[in-house]
XYZ file of C-alpha atoms in Angstrom:
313
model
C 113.609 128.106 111.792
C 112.375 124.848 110.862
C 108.916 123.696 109.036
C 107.182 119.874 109.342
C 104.368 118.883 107.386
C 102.592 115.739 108.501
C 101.385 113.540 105.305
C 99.220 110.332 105.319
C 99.541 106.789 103.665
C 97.298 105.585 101.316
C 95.061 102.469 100.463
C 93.518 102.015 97.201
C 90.134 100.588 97.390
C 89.814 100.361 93.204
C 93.107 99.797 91.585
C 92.235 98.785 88.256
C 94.995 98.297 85.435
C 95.880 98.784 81.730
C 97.892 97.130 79.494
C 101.849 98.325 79.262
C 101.561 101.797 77.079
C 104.598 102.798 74.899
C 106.497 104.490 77.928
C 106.557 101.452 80.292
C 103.889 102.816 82.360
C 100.453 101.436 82.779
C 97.142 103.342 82.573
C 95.216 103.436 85.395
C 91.495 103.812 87.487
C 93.268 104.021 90.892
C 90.565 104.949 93.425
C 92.906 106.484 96.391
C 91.693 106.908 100.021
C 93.699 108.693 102.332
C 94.306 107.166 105.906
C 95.322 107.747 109.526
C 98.924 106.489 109.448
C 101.330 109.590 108.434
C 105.028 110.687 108.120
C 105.936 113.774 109.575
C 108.732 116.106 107.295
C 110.781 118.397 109.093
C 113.056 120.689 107.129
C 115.557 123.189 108.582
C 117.896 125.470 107.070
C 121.642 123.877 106.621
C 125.188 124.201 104.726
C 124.080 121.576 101.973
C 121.054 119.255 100.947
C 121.157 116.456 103.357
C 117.967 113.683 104.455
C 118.065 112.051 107.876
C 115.838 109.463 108.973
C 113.985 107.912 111.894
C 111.121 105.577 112.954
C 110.221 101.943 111.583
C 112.482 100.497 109.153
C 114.376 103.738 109.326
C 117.428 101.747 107.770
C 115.662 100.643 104.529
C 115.197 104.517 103.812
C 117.336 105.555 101.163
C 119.505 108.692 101.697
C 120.926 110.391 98.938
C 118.806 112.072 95.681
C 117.316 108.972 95.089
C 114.988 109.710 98.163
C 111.493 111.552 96.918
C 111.792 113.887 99.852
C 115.378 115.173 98.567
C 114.152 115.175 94.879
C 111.188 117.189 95.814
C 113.555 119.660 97.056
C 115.768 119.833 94.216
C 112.973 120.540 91.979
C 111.635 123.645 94.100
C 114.714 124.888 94.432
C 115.819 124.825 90.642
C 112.562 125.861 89.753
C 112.668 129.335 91.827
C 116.853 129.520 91.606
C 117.520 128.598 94.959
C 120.425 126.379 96.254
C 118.675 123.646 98.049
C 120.620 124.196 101.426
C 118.037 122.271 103.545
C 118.188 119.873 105.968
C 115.269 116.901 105.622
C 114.527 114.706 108.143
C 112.005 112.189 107.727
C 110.146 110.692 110.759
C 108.678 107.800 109.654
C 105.232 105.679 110.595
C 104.088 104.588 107.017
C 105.492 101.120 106.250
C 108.340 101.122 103.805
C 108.256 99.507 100.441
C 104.546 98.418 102.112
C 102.648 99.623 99.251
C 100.998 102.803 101.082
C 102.990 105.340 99.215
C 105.817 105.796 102.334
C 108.142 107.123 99.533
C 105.196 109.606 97.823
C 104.007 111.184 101.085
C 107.819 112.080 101.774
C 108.636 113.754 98.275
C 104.824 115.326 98.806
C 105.694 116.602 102.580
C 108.798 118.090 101.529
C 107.902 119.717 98.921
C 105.394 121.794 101.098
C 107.259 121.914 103.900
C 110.229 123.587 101.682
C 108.192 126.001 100.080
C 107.214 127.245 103.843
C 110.349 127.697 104.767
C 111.745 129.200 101.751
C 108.574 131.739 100.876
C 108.466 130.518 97.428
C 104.905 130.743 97.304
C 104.136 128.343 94.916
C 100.354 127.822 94.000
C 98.588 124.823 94.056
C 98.490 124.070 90.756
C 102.603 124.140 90.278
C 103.077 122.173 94.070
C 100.822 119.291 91.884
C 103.120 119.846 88.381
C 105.813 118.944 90.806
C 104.319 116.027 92.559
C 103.340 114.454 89.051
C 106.847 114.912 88.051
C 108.234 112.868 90.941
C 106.048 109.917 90.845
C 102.803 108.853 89.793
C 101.731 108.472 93.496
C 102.876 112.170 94.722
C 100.023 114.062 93.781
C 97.771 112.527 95.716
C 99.538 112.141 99.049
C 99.403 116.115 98.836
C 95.559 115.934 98.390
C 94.650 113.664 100.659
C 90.816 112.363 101.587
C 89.590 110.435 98.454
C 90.638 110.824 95.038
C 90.378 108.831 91.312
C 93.512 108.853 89.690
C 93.858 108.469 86.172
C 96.795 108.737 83.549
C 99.220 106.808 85.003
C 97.735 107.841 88.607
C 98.474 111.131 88.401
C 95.716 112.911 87.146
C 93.559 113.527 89.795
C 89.540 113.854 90.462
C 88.808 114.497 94.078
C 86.028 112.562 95.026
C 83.655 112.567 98.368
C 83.213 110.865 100.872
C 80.247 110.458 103.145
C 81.532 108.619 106.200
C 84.321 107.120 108.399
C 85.946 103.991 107.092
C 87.823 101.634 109.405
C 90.833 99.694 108.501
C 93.663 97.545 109.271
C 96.916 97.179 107.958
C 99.410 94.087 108.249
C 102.943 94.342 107.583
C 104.738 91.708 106.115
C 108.193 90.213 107.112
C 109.741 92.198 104.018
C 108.657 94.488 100.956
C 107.578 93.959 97.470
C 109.694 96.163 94.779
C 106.134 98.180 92.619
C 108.237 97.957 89.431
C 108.350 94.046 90.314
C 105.137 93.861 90.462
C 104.043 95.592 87.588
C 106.221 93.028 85.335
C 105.045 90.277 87.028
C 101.218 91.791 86.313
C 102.879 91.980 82.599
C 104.024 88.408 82.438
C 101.132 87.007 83.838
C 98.626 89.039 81.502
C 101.076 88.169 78.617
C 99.227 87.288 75.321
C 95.635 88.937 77.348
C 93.755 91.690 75.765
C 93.661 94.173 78.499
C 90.259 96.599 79.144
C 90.797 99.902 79.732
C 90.635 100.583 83.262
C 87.154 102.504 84.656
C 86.177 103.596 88.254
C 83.555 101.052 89.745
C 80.604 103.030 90.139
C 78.990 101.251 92.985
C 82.607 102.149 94.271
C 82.087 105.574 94.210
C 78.547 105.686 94.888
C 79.609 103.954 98.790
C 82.041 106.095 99.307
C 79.935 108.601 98.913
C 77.259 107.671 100.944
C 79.843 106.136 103.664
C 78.363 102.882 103.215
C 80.803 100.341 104.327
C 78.855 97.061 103.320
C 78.531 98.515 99.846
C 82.082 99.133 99.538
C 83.567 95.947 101.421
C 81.836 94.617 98.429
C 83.499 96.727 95.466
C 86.826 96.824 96.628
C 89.612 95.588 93.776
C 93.222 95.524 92.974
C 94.332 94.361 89.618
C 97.952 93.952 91.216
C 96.851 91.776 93.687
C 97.658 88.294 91.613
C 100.867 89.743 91.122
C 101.693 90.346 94.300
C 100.465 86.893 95.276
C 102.660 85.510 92.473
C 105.844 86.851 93.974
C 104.825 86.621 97.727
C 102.519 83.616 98.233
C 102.709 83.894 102.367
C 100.587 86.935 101.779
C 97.535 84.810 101.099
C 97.999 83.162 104.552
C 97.390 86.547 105.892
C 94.483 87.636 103.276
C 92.996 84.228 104.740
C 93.403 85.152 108.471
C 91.632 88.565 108.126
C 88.508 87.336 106.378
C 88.526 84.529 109.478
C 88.870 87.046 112.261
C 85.787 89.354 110.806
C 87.176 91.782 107.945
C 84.525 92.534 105.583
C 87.080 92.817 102.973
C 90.452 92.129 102.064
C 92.636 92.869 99.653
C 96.797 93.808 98.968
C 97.081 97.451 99.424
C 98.587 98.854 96.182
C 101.861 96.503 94.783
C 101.830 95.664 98.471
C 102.782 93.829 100.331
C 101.074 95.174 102.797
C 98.110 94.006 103.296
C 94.372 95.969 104.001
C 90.863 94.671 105.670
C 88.214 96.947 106.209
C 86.071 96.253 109.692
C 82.963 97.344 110.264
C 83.781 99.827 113.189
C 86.639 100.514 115.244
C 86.201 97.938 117.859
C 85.880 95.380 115.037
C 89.278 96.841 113.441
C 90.456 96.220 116.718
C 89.972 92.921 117.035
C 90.930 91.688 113.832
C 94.132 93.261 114.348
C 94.786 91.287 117.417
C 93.604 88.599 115.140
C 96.185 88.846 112.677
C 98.960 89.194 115.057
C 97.976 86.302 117.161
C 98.026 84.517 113.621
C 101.578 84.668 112.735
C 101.246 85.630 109.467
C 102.384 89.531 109.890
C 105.012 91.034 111.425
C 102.879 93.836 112.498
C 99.385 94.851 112.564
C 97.530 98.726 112.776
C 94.708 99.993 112.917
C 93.691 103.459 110.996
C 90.638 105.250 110.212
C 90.271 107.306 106.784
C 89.853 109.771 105.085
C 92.859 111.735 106.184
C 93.712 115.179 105.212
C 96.875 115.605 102.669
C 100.141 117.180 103.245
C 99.558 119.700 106.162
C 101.672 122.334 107.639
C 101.882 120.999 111.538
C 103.826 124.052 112.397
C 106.859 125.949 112.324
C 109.443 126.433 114.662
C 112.750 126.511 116.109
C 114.754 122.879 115.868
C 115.501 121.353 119.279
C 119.399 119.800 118.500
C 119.812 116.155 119.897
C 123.100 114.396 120.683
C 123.349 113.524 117.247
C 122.791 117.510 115.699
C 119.466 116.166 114.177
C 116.439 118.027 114.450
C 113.944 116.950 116.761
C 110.692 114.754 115.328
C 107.694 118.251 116.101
């Protein structure tokens, strides 16, 4: 038998930033919104641990246990002394190294998708001890919807959300590395006394109330200079968004993807075509949010291709 779980990228909408702490990592406000792009996990019984991969940028997908997916499977599997015999394949349709959380959703969809097939029956609250242990990212891509994240990003306050948003994402010509980023944002803010980071209220009070004016308007990203710092092309494509109509946009997360909200779905629409015509992306979609988390598409018996891989389900 085999299990996927489908799992959705993220944008932040509020990313706001603390100073370095002791540990390297940064506290956070990191207002998360789920959206319509997703990976789908597939696991399926097998000899040994092993991750395949397919889809966009398939290639830059690492393999071995550095790969969330395959860690997330470790740690279920040491946790409830099983041997991690699984087969993970990955079909991918969230940019990698794009800042959406690619990597997170993976290590979040296999986690769920291996505790399916392996009846370990793990609650809620230990799936979410797992996720924070793999990355600071993980725990929400198993929530899903909307979600503050505090600590480092990892302690999470679902939050609600009264309406459809409607966004596009541009890819860029290559990715940003997040640790980069995050020394860059250190070098930059050298010497600066740092506030602690706090949820925009007027932030949370449109997402609420779905009110897309109100939000175009609060949207942040502390990162964002950084980003621009180590890829300056990006601003050409910040620049060509606002032209064609966005209401807002910003860097999604360490990027460097890129994210401009439109005021409905034929506006998203066009200022995607926009944006390609532009030359300043290598790609652009379109996706609404929220999204749901990590969900359980359905289990079933693998179809084998030519190359003994599991079929994408």
């Amino acid at each position: 038998m085999s299990v996927t779980v489908r799992v959705p990228a993220k944008v932040n909408v509020q990313l706001a930033v603390g100073g370095a702490r002791p540990d390297g990592f940064h506290d956070l406000a990191n207002v998360f919104l789920a959206v319509g792009l997703y990976d789908e996990i597939t696991v399926t019984p097998a000899d040994a641990l092993r991750v395949t991969c397919s889809g966009p940028d398939a290639a830059q997908v690492p393999l071995d246990v550095t790969n969330l997916a395959a860690r997330a499977a470790l740690a279920l599997a040491a946790r409830h002394g099983l041997e991690p015999a699984v087969h993970v394949h990955i079909a991918k349709d969230i940019p990698v190294a794009g800042g959406m959380a690619g990597g997170s959703a993976d290590g979040a969809g296999a986690l769920v998708a291996c505790d399916a097939l392996w009846g370990t029956r793990a609650s809620r609250e230990e799936l979410l001890e797992i996720c924070a242990e793999l990355g600071s990212d993980v725990p929400f891509s198993l929530v899903g919807g909307a979600a503050l994240g505090t600590g480092r990003g990892e302690q999470l306050t679902v939050l609600e959300v009264g309406g459809t948003f409607h966004w596009v994402f541009a890819m860029a010509g290559r990715g940003l590395s997040t640790p980069a980023v995050f020394r860059e944002f250190d070098r930059l803010n050298e010497g600066v006394r740092i506030a602690e980071p706090v949820a925009a209220q007027d932030l949370l009070e449109a997402l609420a109330k779905g009110d897309t004016g109100t939000l175009a308007a609060a949207v942040s990203n502390d990162l964002q200079p950084a980003a621009l710092s180590l890829f300056p092309e990006l601003a050409d494509t910040l620049a060509a968004g606002r032209a064609a109509g966005a209401l807002a946009a910003l860097v999604s997360g360490s990027g460097p993807t890129t994210a401009f909200l439109a005021r409905d779905a034929s506006g998203a629409q066009k200022i995607a075509e926009a944006l390609l015509a532009s030359g300043t992306c290598r790609s652009a979609r379109v996706a609404p949010s929220p999204a749901p988390g990590a969900t359980l598409v359905r289990p079933g018996r693998p179809r084998a291709t030519e190359s003994g891989c599991a079929d994408r389900m």
